């Protein structure tokens, strides 16, 4: 008998991101989140400018589930940009706090942000090892 697989609660919690957001801070522009049919992947469409460079791309967020294997425990993503780069991230939402690690969970490069009470604003900061990073605010459009 085939097991019925459903999207995880950890992934479904990211529904708070769905919609179009204006991004300000160290990167400026617009991002849009939408569910792929089936609800197993959240797609982020990115149109930003950072340090004078245009960043256009697509991020696919969900659980890894290789052929014949169960889904991985972490919500992960891969970002593909117009310059040919691929960047991997790990997402964790705990209450109103969203953490996005650059690479695996616990990485020294990460974003930590907090949703406003009405889910209309996400304010936070990217932290980079050795200093650096930048503040970032997303406001629902």
Short mmCIF file of C-alpha atoms in Angstrom, two decimals:
data_model
loop_
_atom_site.label_atom_id
_atom_site.label_comp_id
_atom_site.label_asym_id
_atom_site.label_seq_id
_atom_site.Cartn_x
_atom_site.Cartn_y
_atom_site.Cartn_z
CA UNK A 1 0.00 0.00 0.00
CA UNK A 2 1.37 3.44 -0.94
CA UNK A 3 1.92 5.93 1.87
CA UNK A 4 0.18 9.27 1.34
CA UNK A 5 2.82 11.97 1.64
CA UNK A 6 1.87 15.47 2.74
CA UNK A 7 3.97 18.64 3.00
CA UNK A 8 5.53 18.96 6.48
CA UNK A 9 4.27 21.36 9.13
CA UNK A 10 7.71 23.05 9.08
CA UNK A 11 7.34 23.75 5.37
CA UNK A 12 3.67 24.77 5.58
CA UNK A 13 4.59 27.31 8.30
CA UNK A 14 6.45 29.28 5.60
CA UNK A 15 3.04 30.14 4.09
CA UNK A 16 3.48 33.44 5.97
CA UNK A 17 5.95 34.42 3.23
CA UNK A 18 3.50 33.96 0.33
CA UNK A 19 2.91 37.20 -1.54
CA UNK A 20 4.94 40.07 -2.91
CA UNK A 21 7.37 42.03 -0.72
CA UNK A 22 9.39 45.23 -1.12
CA UNK A 23 12.93 44.69 0.19
CA UNK A 24 14.98 47.54 1.69
CA UNK A 25 18.34 47.66 3.45
CA UNK A 26 21.54 46.13 2.09
CA UNK A 27 19.60 44.80 -0.91
CA UNK A 28 16.73 46.68 -2.57
CA UNK A 29 13.92 45.48 -4.81
CA UNK A 30 11.05 43.02 -4.90
CA UNK A 31 10.67 39.35 -4.01
CA UNK A 32 7.59 37.18 -4.54
CA UNK A 33 6.79 33.85 -2.88
CA UNK A 34 4.30 31.34 -4.23
CA UNK A 35 3.57 27.65 -3.73
CA UNK A 36 4.35 25.21 -6.50
CA UNK A 37 1.37 22.99 -7.31
CA UNK A 38 1.14 20.22 -4.70
CA UNK A 39 2.46 22.41 -1.86
CA UNK A 40 5.80 20.62 -1.48
CA UNK A 41 7.90 23.55 -2.72
CA UNK A 42 7.78 27.28 -2.05
CA UNK A 43 9.19 29.37 -4.90
CA UNK A 44 10.82 32.76 -4.37
CA UNK A 45 11.21 35.03 -7.39
CA UNK A 46 13.96 37.60 -6.77
CA UNK A 47 14.58 40.98 -8.43
CA UNK A 48 17.08 42.88 -6.27
CA UNK A 49 19.98 45.31 -6.54
CA UNK A 50 22.87 44.88 -4.12
CA UNK A 51 26.20 46.74 -4.16
CA UNK A 52 25.23 48.14 -7.59
CA UNK A 53 24.69 44.65 -9.04
CA UNK A 54 21.38 43.29 -10.33
CA UNK A 55 20.35 39.98 -8.74
CA UNK A 56 17.58 38.13 -10.56
CA UNK A 57 16.78 34.56 -9.74
CA UNK A 58 14.56 31.78 -8.45
CA UNK A 59 14.79 29.95 -5.13
CA UNK A 60 13.13 26.55 -4.61
CA UNK A 61 12.40 25.86 -0.93
CA UNK A 62 11.34 22.46 0.45
CA UNK A 63 12.60 19.12 1.76
CA UNK A 64 15.09 17.03 -0.18
CA UNK A 65 13.55 13.70 -1.15
CA UNK A 66 15.88 11.70 -3.40
CA UNK A 67 14.59 8.71 -5.40
CA UNK A 68 13.09 6.06 -3.13
CA UNK A 69 14.06 7.80 0.10
CA UNK A 70 12.05 9.62 2.77
CA UNK A 71 12.09 13.40 2.90
CA UNK A 72 15.00 15.01 4.74
CA UNK A 73 14.36 16.58 8.14
CA UNK A 74 15.41 20.16 7.28
CA UNK A 75 13.66 22.68 5.03
CA UNK A 76 16.37 23.54 2.51
CA UNK A 77 16.61 25.55 -0.68
CA UNK A 78 18.69 26.22 -3.72
CA UNK A 79 18.80 29.68 -5.29
CA UNK A 80 19.58 29.97 -9.00
CA UNK A 81 20.55 33.40 -10.36
CA UNK A 82 20.87 34.93 -13.81
CA UNK A 83 24.69 34.99 -13.45
CA UNK A 84 24.81 31.18 -13.17
CA UNK A 85 25.32 30.96 -9.40
CA UNK A 86 23.65 28.36 -7.18
CA UNK A 87 23.39 29.05 -3.45
CA UNK A 88 22.09 26.60 -0.82
CA UNK A 89 20.20 27.61 2.34
CA UNK A 90 18.42 26.00 5.31
CA UNK A 91 15.21 27.55 6.70
CA UNK A 92 13.79 27.40 10.23
CA UNK A 93 10.73 29.27 11.49
CA UNK A 94 10.21 29.27 15.27
CA UNK A 95 7.29 31.41 16.38
CA UNK A 96 7.78 34.77 14.67
CA UNK A 97 11.54 34.28 14.17
CA UNK A 98 12.83 33.14 10.77
CA UNK A 99 16.43 31.94 10.47
CA UNK A 100 17.96 31.24 7.06
CA UNK A 101 21.42 29.71 7.16
CA UNK A 102 23.80 30.04 4.20
CA UNK A 103 24.35 26.30 3.74
CA UNK A 104 23.57 23.80 6.53
CA UNK A 105 21.81 24.62 9.80
CA UNK A 106 24.28 26.22 12.22
CA UNK A 107 26.35 27.90 9.49
CA UNK A 108 28.18 31.09 10.59
CA UNK A 109 26.49 32.94 7.68
CA UNK A 110 22.79 33.43 8.35
CA UNK A 111 19.76 35.73 8.30
CA UNK A 112 17.69 36.21 11.41
CA UNK A 113 14.45 38.12 11.10
CA UNK A 114 11.18 38.62 12.92
CA UNK A 115 7.67 38.90 11.52
CA UNK A 116 5.57 41.83 12.73
CA UNK A 117 2.41 40.93 14.68
CA UNK A 118 0.30 41.38 11.51
CA UNK A 119 2.78 39.51 9.22
CA UNK A 120 3.14 42.62 7.04
CA UNK A 121 6.83 43.27 7.82
CA UNK A 122 9.87 41.01 8.26
CA UNK A 123 12.82 42.84 9.85
CA UNK A 124 16.22 41.32 10.38
CA UNK A 125 19.87 41.13 9.50
CA UNK A 126 22.24 38.98 7.48
CA UNK A 127 25.29 38.04 9.58
CA UNK A 128 28.54 37.01 7.86
CA UNK A 129 31.52 35.32 9.49
CA UNK A 130 34.36 37.71 10.27
CA UNK A 131 31.99 40.70 10.41
CA UNK A 132 29.90 42.27 7.73
CA UNK A 133 26.37 41.55 6.75
CA UNK A 134 23.53 44.01 6.45
CA UNK A 135 20.09 44.89 7.74
CA UNK A 136 17.13 43.84 5.63
CA UNK A 137 13.43 44.64 5.84
CA UNK A 138 10.67 43.11 3.72
CA UNK A 139 7.32 44.92 3.60
CA UNK A 140 4.27 43.22 2.12
CA UNK A 141 3.01 45.04 -1.00
#
